[in-house]
Amino acid sequence: MSMLQDIQEVFFSQEDLAKIANRLGHQISHDYKDHNLLIVSVLKGSVIFMADLMRNITIPCKIDFITASSYHAGTESTGSVSVTDDLSVKDVHGYDILIVEDILDTGRTLQKLSDIFSKKGASSVRICTLLDKPERRDKSVTIKPTYIGAKVRNEFVVGYGLDFDQKYRNLPFIGILKEEIYHPTTETKEAN
Ligand code: 5GP
Ligand code: MG
């Protein structure tokens, strides 16, 4: 059975996504020339974007990974954010950190991560997000993304790293799932 049967609509094709990674990679290479760039990918959702973005960055840089969780199964945020796996770089002093995220929604996750890196003494902290849902931003959130791949309306998207219940991350494009996948009726549930 193919995952493609579950797709309602494609929002960003492989070609669209390649163009985004290329455009942002060039911009970042230009802006961080002569800086001590440390790119931090927020697991797991940003891994595919990270892999494409970093191959479009032409200046020397280091990479690291962090895990932060604000979502549980389903499509709604729980509100609280926790860091479950920290950087392997222990001292961030002197680094210009660029946080790479799949999607900026309420913004609580990146607010928390930005605050942590700033408090720990990073030289600068900026955000590169593949997708931005500005209408969803929480009132308490003050961070603003410097690099944005594309803005999206308030719909729950999957693919290219983004999951629904940990699945669909391996789709090479970004789209939305059919309504019955997000909210299965009893009949569909029994049929599965
Ligand atoms: P925030 O703290 O900004 O509310 O949450 C950001 C995280 O929520 C993202 O990294 C992502 O894991 C999840 N998220 C928010 N919107 C979507 C969406 O439309 N699709 C998916 N798959 N995850 C989303
Ligand atoms: Mg995520």
PDB file of C-alpha atoms and ligand atoms in Angstrom:
ATOM      1  CA  MET A   1       0.000   0.000   0.000  1.00  0.00           C
ATOM      2  CA  SER A   2       1.375   3.392  -0.988  1.00  0.00           C
ATOM      3  CA  MET A   3       1.461   6.526   1.156  1.00  0.00           C
ATOM      4  CA  LEU A   4       0.478   8.469  -1.944  1.00  0.00           C
ATOM      5  CA  GLN A   5      -3.112   7.252  -1.550  1.00  0.00           C
ATOM      6  CA  ASP A   6      -3.339   9.265   1.681  1.00  0.00           C
ATOM      7  CA  ILE A   7      -2.427  12.611   0.077  1.00  0.00           C
ATOM      8  CA  GLN A   8      -5.150  15.162  -0.502  1.00  0.00           C
ATOM      9  CA  GLU A   9      -3.073  17.887  -2.140  1.00  0.00           C
ATOM     10  CA  VAL A  10       0.588  18.700  -2.818  1.00  0.00           C
ATOM     11  CA  PHE A  11       1.632  22.178  -1.628  1.00  0.00           C
ATOM     12  CA  PHE A  12       5.385  22.086  -2.403  1.00  0.00           C
ATOM     13  CA  SER A  13       6.874  19.771  -5.022  1.00  0.00           C
ATOM     14  CA  GLN A  14      10.413  18.370  -4.899  1.00  0.00           C
ATOM     15  CA  GLU A  15      11.390  21.079  -7.344  1.00  0.00           C
ATOM     16  CA  ASP A  16       9.871  23.855  -5.177  1.00  0.00           C
ATOM     17  CA  LEU A  17      11.736  22.515  -2.137  1.00  0.00           C
ATOM     18  CA  ALA A  18      15.042  22.301  -3.994  1.00  0.00           C
ATOM     19  CA  LYS A  19      14.651  25.948  -5.047  1.00  0.00           C
ATOM     20  CA  ILE A  20      13.974  27.018  -1.457  1.00  0.00           C
ATOM     21  CA  ALA A  21      17.075  25.209  -0.120  1.00  0.00           C
ATOM     22  CA  ASN A  22      19.154  26.747  -2.888  1.00  0.00           C
ATOM     23  CA  ARG A  23      17.893  30.305  -2.303  1.00  0.00           C
ATOM     24  CA  LEU A  24      18.299  30.164   1.483  1.00  0.00           C
ATOM     25  CA  GLY A  25      21.688  28.420   1.256  1.00  0.00           C
ATOM     26  CA  HIS A  26      23.032  31.231  -0.908  1.00  0.00           C
ATOM     27  CA  GLN A  27      21.636  33.924   1.366  1.00  0.00           C
ATOM     28  CA  ILE A  28      23.100  32.268   4.480  1.00  0.00           C
ATOM     29  CA  SER A  29      26.505  31.779   2.793  1.00  0.00           C
ATOM     30  CA  HIS A  30      26.538  35.480   2.022  1.00  0.00           C
ATOM     31  CA  ASP A  31      25.323  36.683   5.435  1.00  0.00           C
ATOM     32  CA  TYR A  32      27.646  34.443   7.504  1.00  0.00           C
ATOM     33  CA  LYS A  33      30.832  34.993   5.539  1.00  0.00           C
ATOM     34  CA  ASP A  34      33.632  35.473   8.128  1.00  0.00           C
ATOM     35  CA  HIS A  35      31.351  34.337  10.977  1.00  0.00           C
ATOM     36  CA  ASN A  36      31.705  31.270  13.197  1.00  0.00           C
ATOM     37  CA  LEU A  37      28.575  29.526  11.946  1.00  0.00           C
ATOM     38  CA  LEU A  38      27.053  26.642  13.900  1.00  0.00           C
ATOM     39  CA  ILE A  39      23.906  25.253  12.279  1.00  0.00           C
ATOM     40  CA  VAL A  40      21.588  23.528  14.729  1.00  0.00           C
ATOM     41  CA  SER A  41      18.949  21.240  13.269  1.00  0.00           C
ATOM     42  CA  VAL A  42      15.872  20.639  15.411  1.00  0.00           C
ATOM     43  CA  LEU A  43      15.116  16.911  15.265  1.00  0.00           C
ATOM     44  CA  LYS A  44      13.371  15.156  13.813  1.00  0.00           C
ATOM     45  CA  GLY A  45      11.306  17.303  11.476  1.00  0.00           C
ATOM     46  CA  SER A  46      14.101  19.456  10.045  1.00  0.00           C
ATOM     47  CA  VAL A  47      16.538  16.684   9.007  1.00  0.00           C
ATOM     48  CA  ILE A  48      15.630  16.543   5.337  1.00  0.00           C
ATOM     49  CA  PHE A  49      15.558  20.312   4.940  1.00  0.00           C
ATOM     50  CA  MET A  50      18.840  20.510   6.892  1.00  0.00           C
ATOM     51  CA  ALA A  51      20.509  17.975   4.578  1.00  0.00           C
ATOM     52  CA  ASP A  52      19.463  19.944   1.493  1.00  0.00           C
ATOM     53  CA  LEU A  53      20.156  23.369   3.001  1.00  0.00           C
ATOM     54  CA  MET A  54      23.682  22.569   4.226  1.00  0.00           C
ATOM     55  CA  ARG A  55      24.688  21.302   0.787  1.00  0.00           C
ATOM     56  CA  ASN A  56      23.775  24.735  -0.545  1.00  0.00           C
ATOM     57  CA  ILE A  57      25.931  26.508   2.041  1.00  0.00           C
ATOM     58  CA  THR A  58      29.343  27.254   0.569  1.00  0.00           C
ATOM     59  CA  ILE A  59      31.152  28.680   3.621  1.00  0.00           C
ATOM     60  CA  PRO A  60      32.817  26.642   6.409  1.00  0.00           C
ATOM     61  CA  CYS A  61      30.404  25.758   9.223  1.00  0.00           C
ATOM     62  CA  LYS A  62      29.745  23.188  11.904  1.00  0.00           C
ATOM     63  CA  ILE A  63      26.506  21.295  12.412  1.00  0.00           C
ATOM     64  CA  ASP A  64      24.759  19.989  15.490  1.00  0.00           C
ATOM     65  CA  PHE A  65      21.395  18.547  16.487  1.00  0.00           C
ATOM     66  CA  ILE A  66      18.925  19.120  19.287  1.00  0.00           C
ATOM     67  CA  THR A  67      15.630  17.493  20.156  1.00  0.00           C
ATOM     68  CA  ALA A  68      12.769  19.565  21.486  1.00  0.00           C
ATOM     69  CA  SER A  69       9.230  18.358  21.846  1.00  0.00           C
ATOM     70  CA  SER A  70       6.049  20.368  21.936  1.00  0.00           C
ATOM     71  CA  TYR A  71       3.788  18.015  20.008  1.00  0.00           C
ATOM     72  CA  HIS A  72       2.344  14.645  20.879  1.00  0.00           C
ATOM     73  CA  ALA A  73       0.406  12.354  18.572  1.00  0.00           C
ATOM     74  CA  GLY A  74      -2.213  14.325  16.691  1.00  0.00           C
ATOM     75  CA  THR A  75      -2.129  17.815  15.293  1.00  0.00           C
ATOM     76  CA  GLU A  76      -2.429  20.055  18.359  1.00  0.00           C
ATOM     77  CA  SER A  77       0.367  21.514  20.481  1.00  0.00           C
ATOM     78  CA  THR A  78       0.408  20.715  24.162  1.00  0.00           C
ATOM     79  CA  GLY A  79       1.909  24.074  25.058  1.00  0.00           C
ATOM     80  CA  SER A  80       4.919  22.963  27.057  1.00  0.00           C
ATOM     81  CA  VAL A  81       8.321  22.586  25.375  1.00  0.00           C
ATOM     82  CA  SER A  82      11.102  20.344  26.621  1.00  0.00           C
ATOM     83  CA  VAL A  83      14.650  19.749  25.366  1.00  0.00           C
ATOM     84  CA  THR A  84      15.112  15.998  25.349  1.00  0.00           C
ATOM     85  CA  ASP A  85      18.524  15.782  23.651  1.00  0.00           C
ATOM     86  CA  ASP A  86      21.031  18.597  23.937  1.00  0.00           C
ATOM     87  CA  LEU A  87      23.792  19.746  21.561  1.00  0.00           C
ATOM     88  CA  SER A  88      27.069  17.869  21.474  1.00  0.00           C
ATOM     89  CA  VAL A  89      28.833  21.266  21.338  1.00  0.00           C
ATOM     90  CA  LYS A  90      28.919  22.025  25.073  1.00  0.00           C
ATOM     91  CA  ASP A  91      30.222  25.588  25.000  1.00  0.00           C
ATOM     92  CA  VAL A  92      28.396  27.834  22.525  1.00  0.00           C
ATOM     93  CA  HIS A  93      30.442  30.966  23.339  1.00  0.00           C
ATOM     94  CA  GLY A  94      31.816  32.478  20.138  1.00  0.00           C
ATOM     95  CA  TYR A  95      29.365  30.674  17.846  1.00  0.00           C
ATOM     96  CA  ASP A  96      26.850  32.323  15.556  1.00  0.00           C
ATOM     97  CA  ILE A  97      24.003  29.859  15.875  1.00  0.00           C
ATOM     98  CA  LEU A  98      21.503  29.357  13.101  1.00  0.00           C
ATOM     99  CA  ILE A  99      18.596  27.199  14.225  1.00  0.00           C
ATOM    100  CA  VAL A 100      17.099  25.186  11.356  1.00  0.00           C
ATOM    101  CA  GLU A 101      13.458  24.204  11.840  1.00  0.00           C
ATOM    102  CA  ASP A 102      10.833  22.514   9.696  1.00  0.00           C
ATOM    103  CA  ILE A 103       7.907  24.745  10.602  1.00  0.00           C
ATOM    104  CA  LEU A 104       7.280  27.685  12.894  1.00  0.00           C
ATOM    105  CA  ASP A 105       3.823  27.353  14.354  1.00  0.00           C
ATOM    106  CA  THR A 106       3.046  28.833  17.796  1.00  0.00           C
ATOM    107  CA  GLY A 107       6.780  29.633  17.971  1.00  0.00           C
ATOM    108  CA  ARG A 108       7.105  28.293  21.514  1.00  0.00           C
ATOM    109  CA  THR A 109       9.753  25.693  20.587  1.00  0.00           C
ATOM    110  CA  LEU A 110      12.084  28.175  18.946  1.00  0.00           C
ATOM    111  CA  GLN A 111      11.459  30.825  21.581  1.00  0.00           C
ATOM    112  CA  LYS A 112      12.673  28.340  24.163  1.00  0.00           C
ATOM    113  CA  LEU A 113      15.699  27.200  22.126  1.00  0.00           C
ATOM    114  CA  SER A 114      16.689  30.779  21.220  1.00  0.00           C
ATOM    115  CA  ASP A 115      16.483  31.814  24.874  1.00  0.00           C
ATOM    116  CA  ILE A 116      18.617  28.842  25.936  1.00  0.00           C
ATOM    117  CA  PHE A 117      21.367  29.531  23.364  1.00  0.00           C
ATOM    118  CA  SER A 118      21.418  33.262  24.130  1.00  0.00           C
ATOM    119  CA  LYS A 119      21.616  32.607  27.875  1.00  0.00           C
ATOM    120  CA  LYS A 120      24.477  30.155  27.321  1.00  0.00           C
ATOM    121  CA  GLY A 121      26.459  32.913  25.610  1.00  0.00           C
ATOM    122  CA  ALA A 122      26.201  32.326  21.846  1.00  0.00           C
ATOM    123  CA  SER A 123      27.496  35.324  19.846  1.00  0.00           C
ATOM    124  CA  SER A 124      24.236  35.450  17.902  1.00  0.00           C
ATOM    125  CA  VAL A 125      21.123  33.328  17.447  1.00  0.00           C
ATOM    126  CA  ARG A 126      18.981  33.382  14.324  1.00  0.00           C
ATOM    127  CA  ILE A 127      16.277  31.172  12.860  1.00  0.00           C
ATOM    128  CA  CYS A 128      15.911  29.557   9.451  1.00  0.00           C
ATOM    129  CA  THR A 129      12.540  27.876   9.038  1.00  0.00           C
ATOM    130  CA  LEU A 130      11.379  26.000   5.988  1.00  0.00           C
ATOM    131  CA  LEU A 131       7.749  26.911   6.597  1.00  0.00           C
ATOM    132  CA  ASP A 132       6.070  29.623   8.609  1.00  0.00           C
ATOM    133  CA  LYS A 133       2.483  29.751   9.841  1.00  0.00           C
ATOM    134  CA  PRO A 134       2.390  33.382  11.046  1.00  0.00           C
ATOM    135  CA  GLU A 135      -1.301  33.376  11.942  1.00  0.00           C
ATOM    136  CA  ARG A 136      -0.684  30.665  14.519  1.00  0.00           C
ATOM    137  CA  ARG A 137       1.956  32.592  16.509  1.00  0.00           C
ATOM    138  CA  ASP A 138       1.473  32.686  20.278  1.00  0.00           C
ATOM    139  CA  LYS A 139       1.130  36.135  21.890  1.00  0.00           C
ATOM    140  CA  SER A 140       4.014  35.430  24.277  1.00  0.00           C
ATOM    141  CA  VAL A 141       6.465  34.736  21.428  1.00  0.00           C
ATOM    142  CA  THR A 142       8.938  37.494  20.500  1.00  0.00           C
ATOM    143  CA  ILE A 143      11.375  35.669  18.175  1.00  0.00           C
ATOM    144  CA  LYS A 144      11.221  36.332  14.438  1.00  0.00           C
ATOM    145  CA  PRO A 145      12.658  34.056  11.744  1.00  0.00           C
ATOM    146  CA  THR A 146      15.424  35.649   9.644  1.00  0.00           C
ATOM    147  CA  TYR A 147      15.144  33.072   6.843  1.00  0.00           C
ATOM    148  CA  ILE A 148      11.780  31.703   5.697  1.00  0.00           C
ATOM    149  CA  GLY A 149      11.317  29.125   2.922  1.00  0.00           C
ATOM    150  CA  ALA A 150       7.607  29.801   2.455  1.00  0.00           C
ATOM    151  CA  LYS A 151       4.541  30.907   4.387  1.00  0.00           C
ATOM    152  CA  VAL A 152       1.642  28.500   4.728  1.00  0.00           C
ATOM    153  CA  ARG A 153      -1.921  28.865   5.861  1.00  0.00           C
ATOM    154  CA  ASN A 154      -3.208  27.187   8.944  1.00  0.00           C
ATOM    155  CA  GLU A 155      -3.323  23.585   7.745  1.00  0.00           C
ATOM    156  CA  PHE A 156      -1.465  20.559   9.074  1.00  0.00           C
ATOM    157  CA  VAL A 157       1.111  19.627   6.450  1.00  0.00           C
ATOM    158  CA  VAL A 158       3.246  16.483   6.128  1.00  0.00           C
ATOM    159  CA  GLY A 159       6.232  15.246   4.147  1.00  0.00           C
ATOM    160  CA  TYR A 160       9.889  16.258   3.632  1.00  0.00           C
ATOM    161  CA  GLY A 161      10.580  15.577   7.312  1.00  0.00           C
ATOM    162  CA  LEU A 162       7.201  16.642   8.683  1.00  0.00           C
ATOM    163  CA  ASP A 163       5.161  13.884  10.274  1.00  0.00           C
ATOM    164  CA  PHE A 164       1.670  12.938  11.235  1.00  0.00           C
ATOM    165  CA  ASP A 165       1.937  10.559  14.185  1.00  0.00           C
ATOM    166  CA  GLN A 166       5.614   9.921  13.212  1.00  0.00           C
ATOM    167  CA  LYS A 167       4.699   8.830   9.675  1.00  0.00           C
ATOM    168  CA  TYR A 168       4.948  10.478   6.213  1.00  0.00           C
ATOM    169  CA  ARG A 169       8.355  12.081   6.964  1.00  0.00           C
ATOM    170  CA  ASN A 170       9.791  10.223   3.974  1.00  0.00           C
ATOM    171  CA  LEU A 171       7.483  11.806   1.397  1.00  0.00           C
ATOM    172  CA  PRO A 172       9.725  13.816  -0.963  1.00  0.00           C
ATOM    173  CA  PHE A 173       7.161  16.652  -1.214  1.00  0.00           C
ATOM    174  CA  ILE A 174       4.942  18.575   1.241  1.00  0.00           C
ATOM    175  CA  GLY A 175       1.185  18.295   1.241  1.00  0.00           C
ATOM    176  CA  ILE A 176      -1.908  17.637   3.276  1.00  0.00           C
ATOM    177  CA  LEU A 177      -3.465  14.298   4.059  1.00  0.00           C
ATOM    178  CA  LYS A 178      -7.013  13.278   3.359  1.00  0.00           C
ATOM    179  CA  GLU A 179      -9.434  14.203   6.108  1.00  0.00           C
ATOM    180  CA  GLU A 180     -10.106  10.538   7.004  1.00  0.00           C
ATOM    181  CA  ILE A 181      -6.405  10.045   7.872  1.00  0.00           C
ATOM    182  CA  TYR A 182      -6.395  12.932  10.359  1.00  0.00           C
ATOM    183  CA  HIS A 183      -9.838  12.104  11.754  1.00  0.00           C
ATOM    184  CA  PRO A 184     -10.665   8.483  10.970  1.00  0.00           C
ATOM    185  CA  THR A 185     -14.322   7.538  11.283  1.00  0.00           C
ATOM    186  CA  THR A 186     -15.142   4.373  13.225  1.00  0.00           C
ATOM    187  CA  GLU A 187     -15.815   2.581   9.948  1.00  0.00           C
ATOM    188  CA  THR A 188     -12.366   3.400   8.533  1.00  0.00           C
ATOM    189  CA  LYS A 189     -10.732   2.439  11.810  1.00  0.00           C
ATOM    190  CA  GLU A 190     -12.395  -0.975  11.765  1.00  0.00           C
ATOM    191  CA  ALA A 191     -11.431  -1.497   8.135  1.00  0.00           C
ATOM    192  CA  ASN A 192      -7.724  -0.935   8.871  1.00  0.00           C
TER     193      ASN A 192
HETATM  194  P1  5GP B   1       5.697  25.392  17.779  1.00  0.00           P
HETATM  195  O1  5GP B   1       6.468  25.330  19.064  1.00  0.00           O
HETATM  196  O2  5GP B   1       6.176  26.467  16.824  1.00  0.00           O
HETATM  197  O3  5GP B   1       4.224  25.473  18.011  1.00  0.00           O
HETATM  198  O4  5GP B   1       5.862  23.978  17.134  1.00  0.00           O
HETATM  199  C1  5GP B   1       6.673  23.707  16.096  1.00  0.00           C
HETATM  200  C2  5GP B   1       6.625  22.228  15.826  1.00  0.00           C
HETATM  201  O5  5GP B   1       5.275  21.765  15.740  1.00  0.00           O
HETATM  202  C3  5GP B   1       7.227  21.911  14.491  1.00  0.00           C
HETATM  203  O6  5GP B   1       8.610  21.705  14.590  1.00  0.00           O
HETATM  204  C4  5GP B   1       6.495  20.652  14.108  1.00  0.00           C
HETATM  205  O7  5GP B   1       7.104  19.529  14.723  1.00  0.00           O
HETATM  206  C5  5GP B   1       5.125  20.823  14.718  1.00  0.00           C
HETATM  207  N1  5GP B   1       4.165  21.338  13.716  1.00  0.00           N
HETATM  208  C6  5GP B   1       3.578  22.541  13.672  1.00  0.00           C
HETATM  209  N2  5GP B   1       2.776  22.674  12.596  1.00  0.00           N
HETATM  210  C7  5GP B   1       2.893  21.498  11.925  1.00  0.00           C
HETATM  211  C8  5GP B   1       2.322  21.003  10.695  1.00  0.00           C
HETATM  212  O8  5GP B   1       1.555  21.648   9.974  1.00  0.00           O
HETATM  213  N3  5GP B   1       2.684  19.733  10.338  1.00  0.00           N
HETATM  214  C9  5GP B   1       3.531  18.972  11.087  1.00  0.00           C
HETATM  215  N4  5GP B   1       3.796  17.752  10.629  1.00  0.00           N
HETATM  216  N5  5GP B   1       4.082  19.407  12.231  1.00  0.00           N
HETATM  217  C10 5GP B   1       3.770  20.655  12.642  1.00  0.00           C
HETATM  218 MG    MG B   2       9.271  19.558  14.803  1.00  0.00          MG
END
